XYZ file of C-alpha atoms in Angstrom:
468
model
C 0.000 0.000 0.000
C 2.868 2.395 0.763
C 4.293 1.744 -2.714
C 0.882 2.355 -4.267
C 0.290 5.630 -2.465
C 3.816 6.826 -3.148
C 3.156 6.288 -6.841
C -0.200 8.043 -6.714
C 1.333 11.069 -5.009
C 3.610 11.593 -8.021
C 0.695 11.893 -10.447
C 0.496 15.034 -12.526
C -2.931 16.582 -12.786
C -2.825 16.205 -16.535
C -3.101 12.448 -16.050
C 0.460 11.158 -16.281
C 0.890 7.401 -15.977
C 1.684 5.783 -12.624
C 4.744 3.598 -12.099
C 4.259 0.125 -13.620
C 4.333 -1.692 -10.300
C 1.124 0.078 -9.117
C -1.801 -2.271 -9.446
C -4.547 0.348 -9.018
C -4.994 3.597 -10.908
C -6.707 6.655 -9.495
C -9.717 8.037 -11.330
C -7.751 10.981 -12.706
C -5.611 8.552 -14.725
C -8.679 7.171 -16.520
C -8.731 8.377 -20.166
C -12.487 8.979 -19.899
C -11.925 11.717 -17.313
C -9.785 13.699 -19.740
C -11.932 13.392 -22.841
C -14.284 15.970 -24.353
C -17.432 16.713 -22.353
C -20.409 14.555 -23.284
C -22.886 17.437 -23.015
C -20.678 19.771 -25.019
C -21.212 18.193 -28.461
C -24.700 19.551 -29.111
C -23.786 22.987 -27.745
C -20.701 23.112 -29.927
C -22.737 22.206 -33.001
C -25.164 25.006 -32.115
C -22.290 27.458 -31.806
C -22.888 28.056 -28.088
C -19.575 26.650 -26.804
C -16.107 25.970 -28.168
C -13.322 23.529 -27.332
C -10.953 26.384 -26.557
C -9.599 26.495 -23.013
C -11.276 28.842 -20.553
C -9.281 32.044 -19.856
C -8.351 32.763 -16.253
C -10.410 35.961 -16.041
C -13.461 34.667 -17.834
C -15.586 37.740 -17.004
C -13.698 39.665 -19.693
C -15.701 37.596 -22.195
C -18.727 39.802 -21.427
C -16.812 42.923 -22.515
C -18.361 44.905 -19.642
C -15.972 47.421 -18.022
C -18.155 47.748 -14.920
C -18.120 43.987 -14.304
C -14.360 43.903 -14.910
C -13.792 46.629 -12.309
C -16.073 44.944 -9.749
C -14.227 41.642 -10.110
C -10.803 43.210 -9.698
C -11.857 45.222 -6.642
C -13.355 42.134 -5.009
C -10.219 40.085 -5.684
C -8.177 42.836 -4.020
C -10.230 43.342 -0.845
C -12.495 40.354 -0.129
C -12.320 39.254 3.515
C -12.466 35.505 2.793
C -9.516 35.937 0.463
C -7.603 37.781 3.171
C -8.213 34.869 5.560
C -6.915 32.433 2.943
C -3.824 34.589 2.351
C -3.097 34.593 6.090
C -3.414 30.801 6.121
C -0.874 30.628 3.302
C 1.559 32.795 5.272
C 1.230 30.391 8.175
C 1.679 27.343 5.919
C 4.860 28.842 4.470
C 6.198 29.410 7.985
C 5.481 25.762 8.865
C 7.323 24.653 5.727
C 10.292 26.852 6.630
C 10.335 25.328 10.117
C 10.324 21.810 8.645
C 13.134 22.694 6.237
C 15.085 24.118 9.181
C 15.499 20.594 10.555
C 18.215 20.064 7.923
C 20.286 22.826 9.475
C 22.590 22.394 12.511
C 21.407 23.708 15.871
C 23.625 26.102 17.803
C 23.503 27.009 21.475
C 25.598 29.379 23.558
C 25.612 30.008 27.285
C 27.527 32.057 29.851
C 27.112 32.161 33.595
C 28.943 33.888 36.477
C 28.392 33.455 40.214
C 29.913 34.169 43.617
C 29.816 30.888 45.545
C 31.564 28.546 47.882
C 31.677 25.002 46.589
C 31.441 21.945 48.766
C 34.872 20.654 49.697
C 33.638 17.136 50.221
C 32.273 17.054 46.670
C 35.929 17.279 45.629
C 37.048 14.755 48.340
C 38.525 17.506 50.470
C 38.233 17.716 54.259
C 38.636 21.478 54.491
C 36.224 24.026 53.100
C 36.878 25.707 49.757
C 37.160 29.481 49.918
C 34.446 31.644 48.512
C 35.264 32.286 44.845
C 33.950 34.020 41.721
C 33.221 31.300 39.181
C 32.266 31.442 35.517
C 31.201 29.103 32.703
C 30.984 29.758 28.984
C 30.189 27.270 26.241
C 29.229 26.960 22.580
C 27.485 23.859 21.246
C 26.551 22.617 17.781
C 24.402 19.583 17.045
C 23.224 18.070 13.776
C 20.563 15.454 13.121
C 21.569 12.928 10.447
C 18.458 11.979 8.466
C 19.393 8.362 7.774
C 15.820 7.074 7.648
C 14.030 9.990 5.981
C 12.058 11.451 8.881
C 13.110 15.020 8.112
C 12.771 14.505 4.364
C 9.207 13.214 4.662
C 8.301 15.930 7.172
C 9.388 18.565 4.657
C 7.434 16.820 1.881
C 4.299 16.832 4.029
C 4.726 20.508 4.952
C 5.256 21.508 1.326
C 2.187 19.532 0.266
C 0.118 21.316 2.920
C 1.435 24.668 1.700
C 0.530 23.846 -1.901
C -2.930 22.734 -0.767
C -3.353 26.129 0.893
C -2.391 27.822 -2.385
C -5.135 25.775 -4.034
C -7.536 26.882 -1.297
C -6.873 30.490 -2.269
C -7.712 29.496 -5.833
C -10.994 27.958 -4.699
C -11.899 31.158 -2.841
C -11.118 33.214 -5.957
C -13.229 30.962 -8.183
C -16.226 31.224 -5.872
C -15.717 34.953 -5.359
C -15.603 35.678 -9.101
C -18.831 33.736 -9.609
C -20.585 35.476 -6.704
C -19.640 38.921 -8.009
C -20.906 38.096 -11.497
C -24.139 36.633 -10.137
C -24.820 39.714 -8.043
C -24.112 42.007 -10.978
C -26.404 39.987 -13.275
C -29.121 40.154 -10.624
C -28.814 43.957 -10.449
C -28.978 44.293 -14.236
C -31.937 41.923 -14.475
C -33.834 43.583 -11.635
C -33.396 47.038 -13.155
C -34.528 45.791 -16.550
C -37.467 44.035 -14.878
C -38.300 47.258 -13.041
C -38.635 49.164 -16.310
C -40.952 46.490 -17.707
C -42.994 46.480 -14.487
C -43.425 50.247 -14.695
C -44.532 49.922 -18.339
C -47.032 47.264 -17.323
C -48.401 49.488 -14.537
C -48.758 52.378 -16.985
C -50.623 50.221 -19.525
C -52.904 48.770 -16.878
C -53.584 52.295 -15.652
C -54.812 53.173 -19.163
C -56.932 50.032 -19.186
C -58.425 50.978 -15.810
C -59.261 54.492 -17.060
C -61.005 53.027 -20.113
C -62.952 50.607 -17.940
C -64.089 53.455 -15.680
C -65.216 55.552 -18.675
C -67.101 52.620 -20.141
C -68.749 51.941 -16.771
C -69.745 55.606 -16.464
C -71.292 55.408 -19.934
C -73.174 52.289 -18.924
C -71.346 50.108 -21.416
C -69.712 47.788 -18.867
C -70.307 46.574 -15.342
C -68.717 47.476 -12.032
C -67.217 43.987 -11.983
C -64.978 44.824 -14.944
C -63.771 47.992 -13.221
C -63.043 46.134 -9.988
C -61.133 43.442 -11.879
C -59.088 46.110 -13.681
C -58.282 47.770 -10.351
C -57.117 44.437 -8.980
C -54.805 43.840 -11.937
C -53.452 47.375 -11.586
C -52.580 46.873 -7.898
C -51.017 43.484 -8.604
C -48.707 45.046 -11.156
C -47.846 47.914 -8.807
C -46.819 45.330 -6.214
C -44.108 44.043 -8.543
C -42.229 47.355 -8.547
C -40.925 47.288 -4.944
C -40.006 43.600 -5.364
C -37.585 44.431 -8.161
C -36.206 47.433 -6.269
C -35.543 45.256 -3.231
C -33.908 42.571 -5.392
C -31.537 45.087 -6.956
C -30.645 46.709 -3.626
C -29.987 43.360 -1.952
C -27.595 42.469 -4.776
C -25.828 45.828 -4.385
C -25.347 45.157 -0.676
C -24.070 41.685 -1.554
C -21.522 43.252 -3.890
C -20.393 45.606 -1.131
C -19.804 42.633 1.170
C -17.867 40.732 -1.495
C -15.701 43.801 -2.060
C -14.927 44.224 1.643
C -17.118 47.302 2.102
C -19.963 48.387 4.334
C -23.496 48.376 2.855
C -23.484 52.175 2.552
C -20.357 51.917 0.363
C -21.986 49.693 -2.257
C -20.600 50.268 -5.782
C -22.672 53.051 -7.321
C -21.360 52.214 -10.774
C -23.322 48.958 -10.720
C -26.617 50.756 -10.067
C -26.938 51.948 -13.639
C -26.867 48.532 -15.310
C -30.207 47.935 -17.037
C -29.366 45.115 -19.437
C -28.297 41.569 -18.555
C -24.715 40.947 -19.802
C -24.483 38.624 -22.791
C -21.619 36.700 -24.341
C -20.751 37.777 -27.850
C -18.769 34.629 -28.695
C -19.136 30.905 -27.968
C -18.350 29.985 -24.372
C -14.922 28.239 -24.171
C -15.113 25.025 -22.139
C -12.011 22.993 -23.093
C -12.038 19.309 -22.131
C -11.706 17.080 -19.080
C -7.914 17.267 -18.969
C -7.967 21.074 -18.957
C -10.703 21.069 -16.334
C -8.744 18.853 -13.940
C -5.603 20.940 -14.374
C -7.539 24.129 -13.654
C -9.927 23.173 -10.834
C -8.363 24.287 -7.535
C -10.297 21.728 -5.486
C -8.750 18.914 -7.562
C -5.308 20.356 -6.959
C -6.088 20.725 -3.265
C -7.217 17.098 -2.943
C -4.132 15.882 -4.825
C -1.829 17.842 -2.503
C -3.642 16.498 0.569
C -3.017 13.019 -0.827
C 0.671 13.827 -1.298
C 0.873 15.076 2.290
C -0.870 11.985 3.652
C 1.523 9.760 1.686
C 4.550 11.644 3.040
C 3.287 11.141 6.592
C 3.464 7.378 6.083
C 7.200 7.912 5.638
C 7.347 10.023 8.797
C 5.562 7.359 10.845
C 7.763 4.613 9.386
C 11.016 6.503 10.057
C 10.079 6.889 13.716
C 10.473 3.120 14.092
C 14.209 3.451 13.388
C 17.028 5.030 15.437
C 17.712 8.761 15.347
C 21.376 9.584 14.792
C 23.030 12.866 15.640
C 26.472 14.382 16.107
C 27.567 17.207 18.360
C 30.512 19.487 19.025
C 30.899 21.618 22.105
C 33.615 23.791 23.572
C 34.012 26.307 26.334
C 35.671 27.286 29.521
C 34.711 26.683 33.162
C 36.437 27.661 36.377
C 37.481 30.812 38.226
C 36.131 33.810 36.403
C 39.627 35.265 36.103
C 40.893 32.053 34.472
C 38.222 31.719 31.774
C 39.909 31.226 28.434
C 43.054 29.850 30.042
C 44.231 26.362 29.109
C 43.503 24.972 32.562
C 39.831 26.042 32.379
C 39.139 25.217 28.723
C 37.203 22.140 27.594
C 35.813 20.621 24.375
C 33.981 17.519 23.230
C 33.041 15.804 19.979
C 30.631 12.914 19.890
C 27.668 11.188 18.400
C 24.368 9.974 19.733
C 22.161 7.128 18.606
C 18.743 7.072 20.215
C 16.281 4.315 19.502
C 12.888 3.743 20.990
C 12.508 0.082 20.102
C 9.215 -0.042 18.179
C 6.317 -1.840 19.709
C 2.682 -2.278 18.810
C 2.022 1.450 19.223
C 4.639 2.488 16.655
C 3.384 -0.057 14.147
C -0.176 1.133 14.754
C 0.871 4.699 13.880
C 2.149 3.450 10.520
C -1.154 1.680 9.870
C -3.062 4.816 10.882
C -0.998 6.923 8.467
C -1.729 4.387 5.729
C -5.436 4.587 6.477
C -5.268 8.394 6.278
C -3.641 8.063 2.862
C -6.355 5.624 1.759
C -8.980 8.172 2.781
C -7.097 10.969 0.988
C -6.979 8.875 -2.184
C -10.726 8.223 -1.952
C -11.385 11.942 -1.429
C -9.154 12.751 -4.396
C -11.123 10.371 -6.608
C -14.385 11.817 -5.287
C -13.318 15.389 -6.045
C -12.327 14.431 -9.596
C -15.647 12.676 -10.214
C -17.528 15.562 -8.603
C -15.798 18.098 -10.853
C -16.807 16.144 -13.951
C -20.374 15.710 -12.692
C -20.772 19.411 -11.903
C -19.470 20.411 -15.328
C -21.660 17.976 -17.268
C -24.695 19.040 -15.205
C -23.960 22.725 -15.803
C -23.549 22.101 -19.537
C -26.850 20.230 -19.682
C -28.692 22.970 -17.784
C -27.159 25.581 -20.086
C -28.228 23.636 -23.168
C -31.801 23.161 -21.954
C -32.202 26.779 -20.836
C -30.733 27.966 -24.112
C -33.376 25.996 -26.045
C -36.034 27.380 -23.722
C -34.768 30.935 -24.264
C -34.895 30.508 -28.051
C -38.552 29.433 -27.798
C -39.412 32.322 -25.469
C -37.761 34.823 -27.811
C -39.898 33.457 -30.656
C -42.988 33.910 -28.460
C -41.973 37.494 -27.661
C -41.506 38.249 -31.349
C -45.002 36.888 -32.012
C -46.399 39.029 -29.185
C -44.690 42.121 -30.631
C -46.215 41.343 -34.022
C -49.668 40.907 -32.502
C -49.307 44.224 -30.636
C -48.327 45.994 -33.863
C -51.329 44.542 -35.678
C -53.673 45.606 -32.856
C -52.182 49.101 -32.959
C -52.754 49.383 -36.719
C -56.327 48.129 -36.404
C -56.982 50.679 -33.663
C -55.493 53.450 -35.786
C -57.790 52.417 -38.621
C -60.806 52.440 -36.336
C -61.316 48.717 -36.768
C -60.507 47.680 -33.180
C -61.384 49.025 -29.708
C -58.840 50.787 -27.500
C -58.823 47.955 -24.969
C -57.719 45.526 -27.670
C -54.783 47.820 -28.458
C -53.880 48.087 -24.779
C -54.239 44.347 -24.362
C -51.866 43.727 -27.255
C -49.258 46.020 -25.752
C -49.709 44.349 -22.360
C -49.135 40.975 -23.981
C -45.932 42.282 -25.556
C -44.679 43.599 -22.205
C -45.491 40.276 -20.552
C -43.611 38.416 -23.289
C -40.628 40.732 -22.823
C -40.676 40.005 -19.091
C -40.624 36.269 -19.821
C -37.748 36.757 -22.238
C -35.848 38.803 -19.671
C -36.324 36.093 -17.053
C -35.016 33.519 -19.517
C -32.008 35.641 -20.496
C -31.144 36.320 -16.858
C -31.448 32.625 -16.084
C -29.204 31.813 -19.035
C -26.590 34.320 -17.825
C -26.694 32.730 -14.370
C -26.262 29.323 -16.047
C -23.145 30.655 -17.738
C -21.719 31.762 -14.398
C -22.522 28.346 -12.921
C -20.678 26.767 -15.834
C -17.705 29.084 -15.375
C -17.660 28.096 -11.697
C -17.805 24.376 -12.549
C -14.970 24.854 -15.041
C -12.841 26.369 -12.264
C -12.182 29.721 -13.901
C -11.097 32.817 -12.037
C -7.705 32.115 -10.456
């Protein structure tokens, strides 16, 4: 098992082969994990996606300067990112401490005292006079890493540090997606607000017509009451969209490390959902697994767990060290004189003969590595699942959006025809208003579909691991 896990830890994320003696391959080494995405074929044929690799700062694909600025400001000041950066500083310090075990240790001491020593301790019968005594020494010791304990400790520390780097990447990926989602929500809410206000205005006209018809005795009070109800229902939609936009602005402020009152005013003016002008680049499985920070993190945790097997194993063998010391001890006035000087050179072998406990630690480290390998495989499979699911949702919502756009175009045509009939005196005013209301409703449905499609794109960018 140790040989297996040592081989797995050397895997490159691009799917390099494992040493030939390894009987089991991790999931990342399966050719199917690195192939083209199953759900991407139909989208590529429709011109919605391409096999090009995803750029690091994918939000530039929207060609929106406001979104670009929001992303950069969030990446510079987000509090979660600051926490992750502090964790990396700590991990680097731990690595430096582990690497320091390869260096010799030095110690120096000096002491002076006024004392009377015991004569009998020197086999004398008379007392020793009170004297001023001093001691000075310099020591150097070095641990010889015969059995790899220090080497494996450094490997584990470096793997933990690299996993922390990947954690920062995961925070950046999530942060970039959250900023884009909030911005899309603001744009969609503002666009929805304009449509809601148009709908209120049209229903107000319809209510006025109904009241005039009722006053002329050409319709009943029921029709007026129903028109009033529809008018109030539409008015109720206005504050909903305002609240949705403001909540997203406050969310942006939080993501950018600001107070709610400091929300980005430049985002307030967006009134159109951002749209991609070119096919969305998705790459393939191999590119995905190289880019996803959680895959890298899991692989580094596996490397660290494998290195700790070596640490536990090395503790079953002797520790070997050498030391050199020199100094002077005696009357303070004689320090440095030949009679008071001393030195020593020697070695030390220390061995706690391993028992059941030491062997159990090795088995525990092996079990930790087994778990890390399973988690690594799970993260790889999860990354592929998330991407295929996001691609499928994007494909289905894209088809739905195409159908809704066709319905909106038909509603616009019907509204134009009703307007022409009204102008020619061949249709009542309410029919004209109704046609325009239908067109506004169709536009609202289209907007909802376009906003949902934009959110699907962000979900796909997140699944692809872009943004770090």
